[in-house]
PDB file of C-alpha atoms in Angstrom:
ATOM      1  CA  MET A 155      83.259  41.171 128.094  1.00  0.00           C
ATOM      2  CA  THR A 156      81.151  38.784 126.148  1.00  0.00           C
ATOM      3  CA  VAL A 157      78.862  39.348 123.744  1.00  0.00           C
ATOM      4  CA  LEU A 158      75.230  38.044 122.643  1.00  0.00           C
ATOM      5  CA  LEU A 159      74.729  37.828 118.677  1.00  0.00           C
ATOM      6  CA  VAL A 160      70.582  38.268 118.785  1.00  0.00           C
ATOM      7  CA  GLY A 161      68.813  37.036 115.498  1.00  0.00           C
ATOM      8  CA  SER A 162      70.438  36.435 112.423  1.00  0.00           C
ATOM      9  CA  PRO A 163      73.212  38.468 110.566  1.00  0.00           C
ATOM     10  CA  GLU A 164      72.086  39.826 107.183  1.00  0.00           C
ATOM     11  CA  PRO A 165      75.317  39.401 104.495  1.00  0.00           C
ATOM     12  CA  SER A 166      76.574  42.877 105.081  1.00  0.00           C
ATOM     13  CA  LEU A 167      77.042  42.326 108.704  1.00  0.00           C
ATOM     14  CA  ALA A 168      78.115  38.644 108.571  1.00  0.00           C
ATOM     15  CA  ALA A 169      80.804  39.978 105.883  1.00  0.00           C
ATOM     16  CA  GLU A 170      82.085  43.005 108.363  1.00  0.00           C
ATOM     17  CA  LEU A 171      82.242  40.432 111.224  1.00  0.00           C
ATOM     18  CA  SER A 172      83.847  37.317 109.028  1.00  0.00           C
ATOM     19  CA  ARG A 173      87.049  39.948 108.102  1.00  0.00           C
ATOM     20  CA  ARG A 174      87.246  41.238 111.441  1.00  0.00           C
ATOM     21  CA  GLU A 175      86.640  37.382 113.961  1.00  0.00           C
ATOM     22  CA  PRO A 176      84.960  34.513 113.314  1.00  0.00           C
ATOM     23  CA  LEU A 177      81.291  34.171 113.587  1.00  0.00           C
ATOM     24  CA  SER A 178      82.033  31.760 116.197  1.00  0.00           C
ATOM     25  CA  SER A 179      83.173  33.931 118.345  1.00  0.00           C
ATOM     26  CA  TYR A 180      80.018  34.692 119.144  1.00  0.00           C
ATOM     27  CA  PRO A 181      78.129  32.014 120.702  1.00  0.00           C
ATOM     28  CA  LEU A 182      75.296  31.808 123.088  1.00  0.00           C
ATOM     29  CA  PRO A 183      77.307  31.853 126.448  1.00  0.00           C
ATOM     30  CA  ASP A 184      76.156  31.225 129.790  1.00  0.00           C
ATOM     31  CA  SER A 185      73.816  34.039 130.717  1.00  0.00           C
ATOM     32  CA  PRO A 186      76.283  35.546 133.958  1.00  0.00           C
ATOM     33  CA  ALA A 187      79.041  36.098 130.955  1.00  0.00           C
ATOM     34  CA  VAL A 188      76.775  38.077 128.621  1.00  0.00           C
ATOM     35  CA  THR A 189      77.255  41.829 128.899  1.00  0.00           C
ATOM     36  CA  VAL A 190      76.372  42.932 125.511  1.00  0.00           C
ATOM     37  CA  ILE A 191      73.821  42.094 122.805  1.00  0.00           C
ATOM     38  CA  LEU A 192      74.476  42.574 119.263  1.00  0.00           C
ATOM     39  CA  SER A 193      71.030  42.568 117.893  1.00  0.00           C
ATOM     40  CA  CYS A 194      69.985  41.645 114.123  1.00  0.00           C
ATOM     41  CA  GLY A 195      66.372  41.742 114.269  1.00  0.00           C
ATOM     42  CA  GLY A 196      65.487  38.803 116.521  1.00  0.00           C
ATOM     43  CA  PRO A 197      63.494  40.585 119.945  1.00  0.00           C
ATOM     44  CA  VAL A 198      65.016  41.682 122.778  1.00  0.00           C
ATOM     45  CA  ASP A 199      62.338  41.335 125.293  1.00  0.00           C
ATOM     46  CA  ALA A 200      62.033  41.895 129.207  1.00  0.00           C
ATOM     47  CA  ASP A 201      62.606  38.483 129.589  1.00  0.00           C
ATOM     48  CA  LEU A 202      65.739  38.053 127.454  1.00  0.00           C
ATOM     49  CA  ILE A 203      66.984  41.189 129.229  1.00  0.00           C
ATOM     50  CA  ALA A 204      66.291  40.071 133.194  1.00  0.00           C
ATOM     51  CA  GLY A 205      67.626  36.791 132.379  1.00  0.00           C
ATOM     52  CA  LEU A 206      71.124  38.264 131.773  1.00  0.00           C
ATOM     53  CA  PRO A 207      72.088  39.538 135.042  1.00  0.00           C
ATOM     54  CA  ASN A 208      75.240  41.413 133.786  1.00  0.00           C
ATOM     55  CA  LEU A 209      73.814  43.362 130.172  1.00  0.00           C
ATOM     56  CA  GLU A 210      75.260  46.607 129.987  1.00  0.00           C
ATOM     57  CA  ALA A 211      74.685  47.320 126.214  1.00  0.00           C
ATOM     58  CA  ILE A 212      72.822  46.547 123.506  1.00  0.00           C
ATOM     59  CA  VAL A 213      74.132  47.160 120.259  1.00  0.00           C
ATOM     60  CA  ASN A 214      71.262  47.556 117.632  1.00  0.00           C
ATOM     61  CA  PHE A 215      71.431  46.548 113.665  1.00  0.00           C
ATOM     62  CA  GLY A 216      69.226  49.131 112.068  1.00  0.00           C
ATOM     63  CA  ALA A 217      67.880  52.988 113.178  1.00  0.00           C
ATOM     64  CA  GLY A 218      64.435  51.022 114.014  1.00  0.00           C
ATOM     65  CA  VAL A 219      64.566  49.914 118.033  1.00  0.00           C
ATOM     66  CA  ASP A 220      61.010  48.378 118.508  1.00  0.00           C
ATOM     67  CA  ALA A 221      61.960  45.072 118.805  1.00  0.00           C
ATOM     68  CA  ILE A 222      63.958  46.394 121.898  1.00  0.00           C
ATOM     69  CA  ASP A 223      61.957  46.774 125.361  1.00  0.00           C
ATOM     70  CA  LEU A 224      63.393  49.915 125.954  1.00  0.00           C
ATOM     71  CA  ALA A 225      61.216  50.430 129.351  1.00  0.00           C
ATOM     72  CA  ALA A 226      62.975  47.482 130.716  1.00  0.00           C
ATOM     73  CA  ALA A 227      66.815  48.157 129.281  1.00  0.00           C
ATOM     74  CA  ARG A 228      66.094  51.840 131.033  1.00  0.00           C
ATOM     75  CA  ALA A 229      64.739  50.441 134.074  1.00  0.00           C
ATOM     76  CA  ARG A 230      68.354  48.353 134.466  1.00  0.00           C
ATOM     77  CA  GLY A 231      70.693  51.504 133.314  1.00  0.00           C
ATOM     78  CA  ILE A 232      71.088  49.384 130.014  1.00  0.00           C
ATOM     79  CA  ALA A 233      72.784  51.367 127.128  1.00  0.00           C
ATOM     80  CA  VAL A 234      71.006  51.344 123.334  1.00  0.00           C
ATOM     81  CA  SER A 235      72.538  52.068 120.221  1.00  0.00           C
ATOM     82  CA  ASN A 236      71.270  52.233 116.663  1.00  0.00           C
ATOM     83  CA  THR A 237      72.341  53.001 112.961  1.00  0.00           C
ATOM     84  CA  PRO A 238      70.753  56.310 112.538  1.00  0.00           C
ATOM     85  CA  ASP A 239      71.395  58.489 108.890  1.00  0.00           C
ATOM     86  CA  VAL A 240      73.087  56.059 107.338  1.00  0.00           C
ATOM     87  CA  LEU A 241      70.218  54.700 105.785  1.00  0.00           C
ATOM     88  CA  THR A 242      67.936  58.214 105.997  1.00  0.00           C
ATOM     89  CA  ASP A 243      68.875  58.505 101.950  1.00  0.00           C
ATOM     90  CA  THR A 244      68.224  55.062 100.890  1.00  0.00           C
ATOM     91  CA  VAL A 245      64.525  54.905 102.693  1.00  0.00           C
ATOM     92  CA  ALA A 246      63.648  57.968 101.666  1.00  0.00           C
ATOM     93  CA  ASP A 247      64.448  57.299  98.096  1.00  0.00           C
ATOM     94  CA  THR A 248      62.191  54.027  98.453  1.00  0.00           C
ATOM     95  CA  ALA A 249      59.375  55.999 100.110  1.00  0.00           C
ATOM     96  CA  VAL A 250      58.842  58.565  96.812  1.00  0.00           C
ATOM     97  CA  GLY A 251      59.481  55.853  94.658  1.00  0.00           C
ATOM     98  CA  LEU A 252      56.238  53.765  96.181  1.00  0.00           C
ATOM     99  CA  LEU A 253      54.574  56.878  96.233  1.00  0.00           C
ATOM    100  CA  ILE A 254      55.398  57.569  92.557  1.00  0.00           C
ATOM    101  CA  ASP A 255      54.399  53.939  91.766  1.00  0.00           C
ATOM    102  CA  THR A 256      51.361  54.417  93.685  1.00  0.00           C
ATOM    103  CA  MET A 257      49.687  57.068  92.855  1.00  0.00           C
ATOM    104  CA  ARG A 258      50.869  56.805  88.940  1.00  0.00           C
ATOM    105  CA  GLY A 259      49.733  53.177  88.775  1.00  0.00           C
ATOM    106  CA  LEU A 260      52.668  51.711  87.585  1.00  0.00           C
ATOM    107  CA  SER A 261      53.453  48.327  88.499  1.00  0.00           C
ATOM    108  CA  ALA A 262      49.625  47.528  87.659  1.00  0.00           C
ATOM    109  CA  ALA A 263      50.663  49.097  84.434  1.00  0.00           C
ATOM    110  CA  ASP A 264      53.463  46.947  84.149  1.00  0.00           C
ATOM    111  CA  ARG A 265      51.197  43.635  85.240  1.00  0.00           C
ATOM    112  CA  TYR A 266      48.748  45.147  82.438  1.00  0.00           C
ATOM    113  CA  VAL A 267      51.475  45.181  79.334  1.00  0.00           C
ATOM    114  CA  ARG A 268      52.771  41.627  80.946  1.00  0.00           C
ATOM    115  CA  ALA A 269      49.489  39.899  80.602  1.00  0.00           C
ATOM    116  CA  GLY A 270      48.633  40.915  77.076  1.00  0.00           C
ATOM    117  CA  HIS A 271      45.791  43.442  77.974  1.00  0.00           C
ATOM    118  CA  TRP A 272      46.949  46.095  76.220  1.00  0.00           C
ATOM    119  CA  PRO A 273      46.144  45.072  72.834  1.00  0.00           C
ATOM    120  CA  VAL A 274      42.945  43.533  73.856  1.00  0.00           C
ATOM    121  CA  ARG A 275      41.544  46.265  76.104  1.00  0.00           C
ATOM    122  CA  GLY A 276      42.930  49.444  75.156  1.00  0.00           C
ATOM    123  CA  PRO A 277      44.724  51.971  77.058  1.00  0.00           C
ATOM    124  CA  LEU A 278      44.560  51.709  80.920  1.00  0.00           C
ATOM    125  CA  ARG A 279      42.313  54.564  83.069  1.00  0.00           C
ATOM    126  CA  TYR A 280      43.815  57.714  84.422  1.00  0.00           C
ATOM    127  CA  ALA A 281      46.168  57.754  87.155  1.00  0.00           C
ATOM    128  CA  ARG A 282      46.660  60.375  89.593  1.00  0.00           C
ATOM    129  CA  ASP A 283      49.750  63.365  89.450  1.00  0.00           C
ATOM    130  CA  VAL A 284      52.485  63.526  91.977  1.00  0.00           C
ATOM    131  CA  SER A 285      53.447  66.889  91.449  1.00  0.00           C
ATOM    132  CA  GLY A 286      51.667  69.314  92.561  1.00  0.00           C
ATOM    133  CA  SER A 287      49.789  66.938  95.273  1.00  0.00           C
ATOM    134  CA  ARG A 288      49.188  67.741  98.825  1.00  0.00           C
ATOM    135  CA  VAL A 289      51.677  65.531 101.127  1.00  0.00           C
ATOM    136  CA  GLY A 290      51.320  64.463 104.482  1.00  0.00           C
ATOM    137  CA  ILE A 291      54.404  63.264 106.444  1.00  0.00           C
ATOM    138  CA  LEU A 292      53.865  61.807 109.730  1.00  0.00           C
ATOM    139  CA  GLY A 293      56.951  61.755 111.507  1.00  0.00           C
ATOM    140  CA  LEU A 294      59.597  64.903 110.491  1.00  0.00           C
ATOM    141  CA  GLY A 295      62.282  63.013 111.888  1.00  0.00           C
ATOM    142  CA  ARG A 296      66.003  62.326 109.462  1.00  0.00           C
ATOM    143  CA  ILE A 297      63.662  60.423 107.138  1.00  0.00           C
ATOM    144  CA  GLY A 298      60.608  61.765 107.319  1.00  0.00           C
ATOM    145  CA  SER A 299      62.786  65.676 106.060  1.00  0.00           C
ATOM    146  CA  ALA A 300      64.254  63.940 103.567  1.00  0.00           C
ATOM    147  CA  ILE A 301      61.322  62.396 102.014  1.00  0.00           C
ATOM    148  CA  ALA A 302      59.681  66.146 102.118  1.00  0.00           C
ATOM    149  CA  THR A 303      63.072  67.484 100.547  1.00  0.00           C
ATOM    150  CA  ARG A 304      62.394  64.685  97.306  1.00  0.00           C
ATOM    151  CA  LEU A 305      59.151  66.126  97.482  1.00  0.00           C
ATOM    152  CA  ALA A 306      59.281  69.508  97.421  1.00  0.00           C
ATOM    153  CA  ALA A 307      61.208  69.445  94.059  1.00  0.00           C
ATOM    154  CA  PHE A 308      57.759  67.765  92.780  1.00  0.00           C
ATOM    155  CA  ASP A 309      56.311  71.271  93.642  1.00  0.00           C
ATOM    156  CA  CYS A 310      54.076  69.227  96.576  1.00  0.00           C
ATOM    157  CA  THR A 311      52.916  70.912  99.384  1.00  0.00           C
ATOM    158  CA  ILE A 312      54.185  69.400 102.546  1.00  0.00           C
ATOM    159  CA  ALA A 313      52.731  69.284 105.809  1.00  0.00           C
ATOM    160  CA  TYR A 314      53.308  66.957 108.924  1.00  0.00           C
ATOM    161  CA  HIS A 315      52.329  66.034 112.162  1.00  0.00           C
ATOM    162  CA  ASN A 316      55.071  65.174 115.519  1.00  0.00           C
ATOM    163  CA  ARG A 317      54.329  65.381 118.830  1.00  0.00           C
ATOM    164  CA  ARG A 318      55.325  68.515 118.992  1.00  0.00           C
ATOM    165  CA  PRO A 319      56.220  71.286 116.277  1.00  0.00           C
ATOM    166  CA  VAL A 320      59.640  70.898 114.503  1.00  0.00           C
ATOM    167  CA  PRO A 321      61.687  74.472 115.200  1.00  0.00           C
ATOM    168  CA  GLY A 322      62.490  76.297 112.005  1.00  0.00           C
ATOM    169  CA  SER A 323      60.395  73.564 109.806  1.00  0.00           C
ATOM    170  CA  PRO A 324      59.256  75.468 106.435  1.00  0.00           C
ATOM    171  CA  TYR A 325      55.810  72.941 106.552  1.00  0.00           C
ATOM    172  CA  ARG A 326      52.859  73.784 107.998  1.00  0.00           C
ATOM    173  CA  TYR A 327      52.280  71.532 111.017  1.00  0.00           C
ATOM    174  CA  ALA A 328      49.246  69.769 112.038  1.00  0.00           C
ATOM    175  CA  ALA A 329      48.324  69.010 115.709  1.00  0.00           C
ATOM    176  CA  ALA A 330      46.644  65.556 114.697  1.00  0.00           C
ATOM    177  CA  PRO A 331      46.863  62.786 112.669  1.00  0.00           C
ATOM    178  CA  ALA A 332      43.305  62.595 111.486  1.00  0.00           C
ATOM    179  CA  ASP A 333      43.628  67.034 111.173  1.00  0.00           C
ATOM    180  CA  LEU A 334      46.549  65.822 108.657  1.00  0.00           C
ATOM    181  CA  ALA A 335      45.287  63.291 106.771  1.00  0.00           C
ATOM    182  CA  GLY A 336      42.119  65.016 106.485  1.00  0.00           C
ATOM    183  CA  SER A 337      44.380  67.807 104.225  1.00  0.00           C
ATOM    184  CA  VAL A 338      46.259  65.823 102.094  1.00  0.00           C
ATOM    185  CA  ASP A 339      45.805  63.796  99.124  1.00  0.00           C
ATOM    186  CA  VAL A 340      48.466  61.287 100.225  1.00  0.00           C
ATOM    187  CA  LEU A 341      49.667  60.290 103.715  1.00  0.00           C
ATOM    188  CA  VAL A 342      53.260  59.018 104.039  1.00  0.00           C
ATOM    189  CA  VAL A 343      53.815  57.268 107.810  1.00  0.00           C
ATOM    190  CA  ALA A 344      57.656  58.136 108.227  1.00  0.00           C
ATOM    191  CA  THR A 345      57.403  57.845 112.537  1.00  0.00           C
ATOM    192  CA  ALA A 346      59.372  55.165 114.513  1.00  0.00           C
ATOM    193  CA  GLY A 347      57.249  51.886 115.495  1.00  0.00           C
ATOM    194  CA  GLY A 348      56.885  50.141 118.965  1.00  0.00           C
ATOM    195  CA  PRO A 349      53.998  50.932 121.777  1.00  0.00           C
ATOM    196  CA  GLU A 350      53.675  54.489 121.288  1.00  0.00           C
ATOM    197  CA  THR A 351      52.818  54.558 117.819  1.00  0.00           C
ATOM    198  CA  ALA A 352      50.572  51.291 117.493  1.00  0.00           C
ATOM    199  CA  ARG A 353      48.332  52.320 115.414  1.00  0.00           C
ATOM    200  CA  LEU A 354      48.610  55.850 115.005  1.00  0.00           C
ATOM    201  CA  VAL A 355      46.824  55.703 111.916  1.00  0.00           C
ATOM    202  CA  ASP A 356      43.608  54.555 113.091  1.00  0.00           C
ATOM    203  CA  ARG A 357      40.399  54.016 111.165  1.00  0.00           C
ATOM    204  CA  ALA A 358      39.875  57.594 111.719  1.00  0.00           C
ATOM    205  CA  VAL A 359      42.826  58.613 109.845  1.00  0.00           C
ATOM    206  CA  LEU A 360      42.135  56.620 107.445  1.00  0.00           C
ATOM    207  CA  GLU A 361      38.975  57.694 106.799  1.00  0.00           C
ATOM    208  CA  ALA A 362      39.902  61.343 107.285  1.00  0.00           C
ATOM    209  CA  LEU A 363      42.437  60.432 104.249  1.00  0.00           C
ATOM    210  CA  GLY A 364      39.262  59.490 102.113  1.00  0.00           C
ATOM    211  CA  PRO A 365      38.563  58.053  98.995  1.00  0.00           C
ATOM    212  CA  GLN A 366      40.744  59.787  96.833  1.00  0.00           C
ATOM    213  CA  GLY A 367      43.355  59.875  99.141  1.00  0.00           C
ATOM    214  CA  PHE A 368      46.619  57.470  99.168  1.00  0.00           C
ATOM    215  CA  LEU A 369      48.581  55.721 102.072  1.00  0.00           C
ATOM    216  CA  VAL A 370      52.084  55.228 101.630  1.00  0.00           C
ATOM    217  CA  ASN A 371      54.086  53.074 104.414  1.00  0.00           C
ATOM    218  CA  ILE A 372      57.621  52.845 105.036  1.00  0.00           C
ATOM    219  CA  ALA A 373      57.733  53.222 108.975  1.00  0.00           C
ATOM    220  CA  ARG A 374      56.362  49.855 110.605  1.00  0.00           C
ATOM    221  CA  GLY A 375      53.005  47.837 109.810  1.00  0.00           C
ATOM    222  CA  GLY A 376      52.031  48.159 113.585  1.00  0.00           C
ATOM    223  CA  VAL A 377      51.575  52.065 112.988  1.00  0.00           C
ATOM    224  CA  VAL A 378      48.555  51.856 110.919  1.00  0.00           C
ATOM    225  CA  ASP A 379      45.456  49.676 111.541  1.00  0.00           C
ATOM    226  CA  GLU A 380      45.902  46.852 109.112  1.00  0.00           C
ATOM    227  CA  ASP A 381      42.263  45.664 109.354  1.00  0.00           C
ATOM    228  CA  ALA A 382      40.944  49.173 108.985  1.00  0.00           C
ATOM    229  CA  LEU A 383      43.447  49.491 105.683  1.00  0.00           C
ATOM    230  CA  VAL A 384      42.224  46.250 103.765  1.00  0.00           C
ATOM    231  CA  GLU A 385      39.040  47.322 104.630  1.00  0.00           C
ATOM    232  CA  LEU A 386      38.968  50.841 102.794  1.00  0.00           C
ATOM    233  CA  LEU A 387      40.978  49.553 100.053  1.00  0.00           C
ATOM    234  CA  THR A 388      38.937  46.727  99.358  1.00  0.00           C
ATOM    235  CA  ASN A 389      35.517  49.106  99.624  1.00  0.00           C
ATOM    236  CA  GLY A 390      36.661  52.293  98.052  1.00  0.00           C
ATOM    237  CA  GLY A 391      37.499  54.153 101.048  1.00  0.00           C
ATOM    238  CA  LEU A 392      40.810  54.623  99.831  1.00  0.00           C
ATOM    239  CA  ALA A 393      42.030  55.392  96.438  1.00  0.00           C
ATOM    240  CA  GLY A 394      45.066  53.156  96.973  1.00  0.00           C
ATOM    241  CA  ALA A 395      48.221  52.070  99.263  1.00  0.00           C
ATOM    242  CA  GLY A 396      51.871  52.016  98.622  1.00  0.00           C
ATOM    243  CA  LEU A 397      53.419  49.370 101.373  1.00  0.00           C
ATOM    244  CA  ASP A 398      56.742  48.149 102.865  1.00  0.00           C
ATOM    245  CA  VAL A 399      56.149  47.293 105.692  1.00  0.00           C
ATOM    246  CA  PHE A 400      52.851  44.821 107.552  1.00  0.00           C
ATOM    247  CA  ALA A 401      51.684  44.342 110.898  1.00  0.00           C
ATOM    248  CA  HIS A 402      52.488  40.598 110.564  1.00  0.00           C
ATOM    249  CA  GLU A 403      55.711  39.765 108.536  1.00  0.00           C
ATOM    250  CA  PRO A 404      56.281  38.300 106.659  1.00  0.00           C
ATOM    251  CA  GLN A 405      52.851  37.731 106.872  1.00  0.00           C
ATOM    252  CA  VAL A 406      50.486  39.762 104.075  1.00  0.00           C
ATOM    253  CA  PRO A 407      46.812  40.091 104.562  1.00  0.00           C
ATOM    254  CA  ALA A 408      45.499  38.254 101.109  1.00  0.00           C
ATOM    255  CA  ALA A 409      42.944  40.348 100.312  1.00  0.00           C
ATOM    256  CA  LEU A 410      45.618  42.882  99.347  1.00  0.00           C
ATOM    257  CA  LEU A 411      47.357  40.419  97.001  1.00  0.00           C
ATOM    258  CA  ALA A 412      44.408  40.764  94.501  1.00  0.00           C
ATOM    259  CA  LEU A 413      43.965  45.105  94.812  1.00  0.00           C
ATOM    260  CA  ASP A 414      45.816  46.593  91.563  1.00  0.00           C
ATOM    261  CA  ASN A 415      45.549  50.158  93.614  1.00  0.00           C
ATOM    262  CA  VAL A 416      48.058  48.326  96.116  1.00  0.00           C
ATOM    263  CA  VAL A 417      52.170  48.122  95.640  1.00  0.00           C
ATOM    264  CA  LEU A 418      53.287  46.108  97.870  1.00  0.00           C
ATOM    265  CA  LEU A 419      57.172  45.178  98.514  1.00  0.00           C
ATOM    266  CA  PRO A 420      58.804  43.263 101.359  1.00  0.00           C
ATOM    267  CA  HIS A 421      60.450  45.441 103.837  1.00  0.00           C
ATOM    268  CA  VAL A 422      63.371  46.731 101.661  1.00  0.00           C
ATOM    269  CA  GLY A 423      63.752  50.559 102.535  1.00  0.00           C
ATOM    270  CA  SER A 424      67.235  50.635 103.104  1.00  0.00           C
ATOM    271  CA  ASN A 425      67.982  47.390 101.001  1.00  0.00           C
ATOM    272  CA  THR A 426      70.921  48.267  98.939  1.00  0.00           C
ATOM    273  CA  ALA A 427      74.536  47.331  99.350  1.00  0.00           C
ATOM    274  CA  ARG A 428      75.657  50.633 100.431  1.00  0.00           C
ATOM    275  CA  ALA A 429      73.190  51.346 102.654  1.00  0.00           C
ATOM    276  CA  ARG A 430      73.571  48.025 104.683  1.00  0.00           C
ATOM    277  CA  THR A 431      77.023  47.971 104.488  1.00  0.00           C
ATOM    278  CA  ALA A 432      77.350  51.659 106.063  1.00  0.00           C
ATOM    279  CA  MET A 433      74.615  50.050 108.755  1.00  0.00           C
ATOM    280  CA  ALA A 434      77.063  47.135 109.877  1.00  0.00           C
ATOM    281  CA  ARG A 435      80.459  49.392 110.033  1.00  0.00           C
ATOM    282  CA  LEU A 436      78.112  51.702 112.212  1.00  0.00           C
ATOM    283  CA  ALA A 437      76.649  48.863 114.518  1.00  0.00           C
ATOM    284  CA  LEU A 438      80.044  47.536 114.868  1.00  0.00           C
ATOM    285  CA  ARG A 439      81.777  50.566 115.488  1.00  0.00           C
ATOM    286  CA  ASN A 440      78.963  51.020 118.672  1.00  0.00           C
ATOM    287  CA  LEU A 441      80.259  47.148 119.661  1.00  0.00           C
ATOM    288  CA  ASP A 442      83.799  48.501 119.512  1.00  0.00           C
ATOM    289  CA  GLU A 443      83.516  51.523 121.283  1.00  0.00           C
ATOM    290  CA  TRP A 444      81.636  49.977 124.180  1.00  0.00           C
ATOM    291  CA  LEU A 445      83.674  46.998 124.524  1.00  0.00           C
ATOM    292  CA  ALA A 446      87.316  49.263 124.562  1.00  0.00           C
ATOM    293  CA  HIS A 447      85.877  52.390 126.129  1.00  0.00           C
ATOM    294  CA  ARG A 448      82.074  51.890 127.549  1.00  0.00           C
ATOM    295  CA  ARG A 449      80.343  54.166 125.764  1.00  0.00           C
ATOM    296  CA  LEU A 450      78.629  54.095 122.324  1.00  0.00           C
ATOM    297  CA  LEU A 451      78.468  56.377 119.562  1.00  0.00           C
ATOM    298  CA  THR A 452      75.114  56.684 118.348  1.00  0.00           C
ATOM    299  CA  PRO A 453      73.301  56.109 121.635  1.00  0.00           C
ATOM    300  CA  VAL A 454      69.300  56.260 121.698  1.00  0.00           C
ATOM    301  CA  ALA A 455      67.750  59.111 123.665  1.00  0.00           C
TER     302      ALA A 455
END
């Protein structure tokens, strides 16, 4: 079986590949020879899938599979795997750090000191407490649940919205995203990306969150109506936002760069050596299992 590498492997995956076989063993081969794709962020769309008549499996480096056309893969009976669990804690840590930074204005305070404003302008305006706040989590999956567990230690009141209630969850369920947003101080977006969740956080949801509400997004930029988000942040319709993801990465709306109530990160939710190495090893274990036994350890449902 011949493996096609799609995208550029980041250092953790490149290091794992170099210890096993040279990267040159994964060239772009003739289309009929390809039976497995190792996807490293590059799009695996319907056209690519259609052009590989003998493709059997797509092994994805990463938990999110929104860059893969799952419907096209499903129609052909092509198996798909991802790397869940190994990055759950790291992304949840990022979400909580981003939430604290956004509500307390820590990055803005750092800029204030560095710019020399403190001796001249005096103390900063009051920020908002994280402890005791009402937090809504959009997407109570692995990562959303890990975020909730961390925020419970801050004595936060947790509510959530999924397509359906999570059996046994101790948290309040909201029937719709707008219902959730209207009942919390901060909305954390932790749902999967892709067509099914595109602009799930639309203008109505953001307006329900309101001028005292904060948005934190560590999911995918396309889940949020970015134009509406920028407008509301600019005109006072939201208190602030912490964003690790954007609709057109790596492009960030210019209007956001000038706002002190917005914290901007370059999609670093799982960007630690431990998490990325674990992702690389799990992706290659999936690849090995398929090459040897035609099975995947972590298949995408």
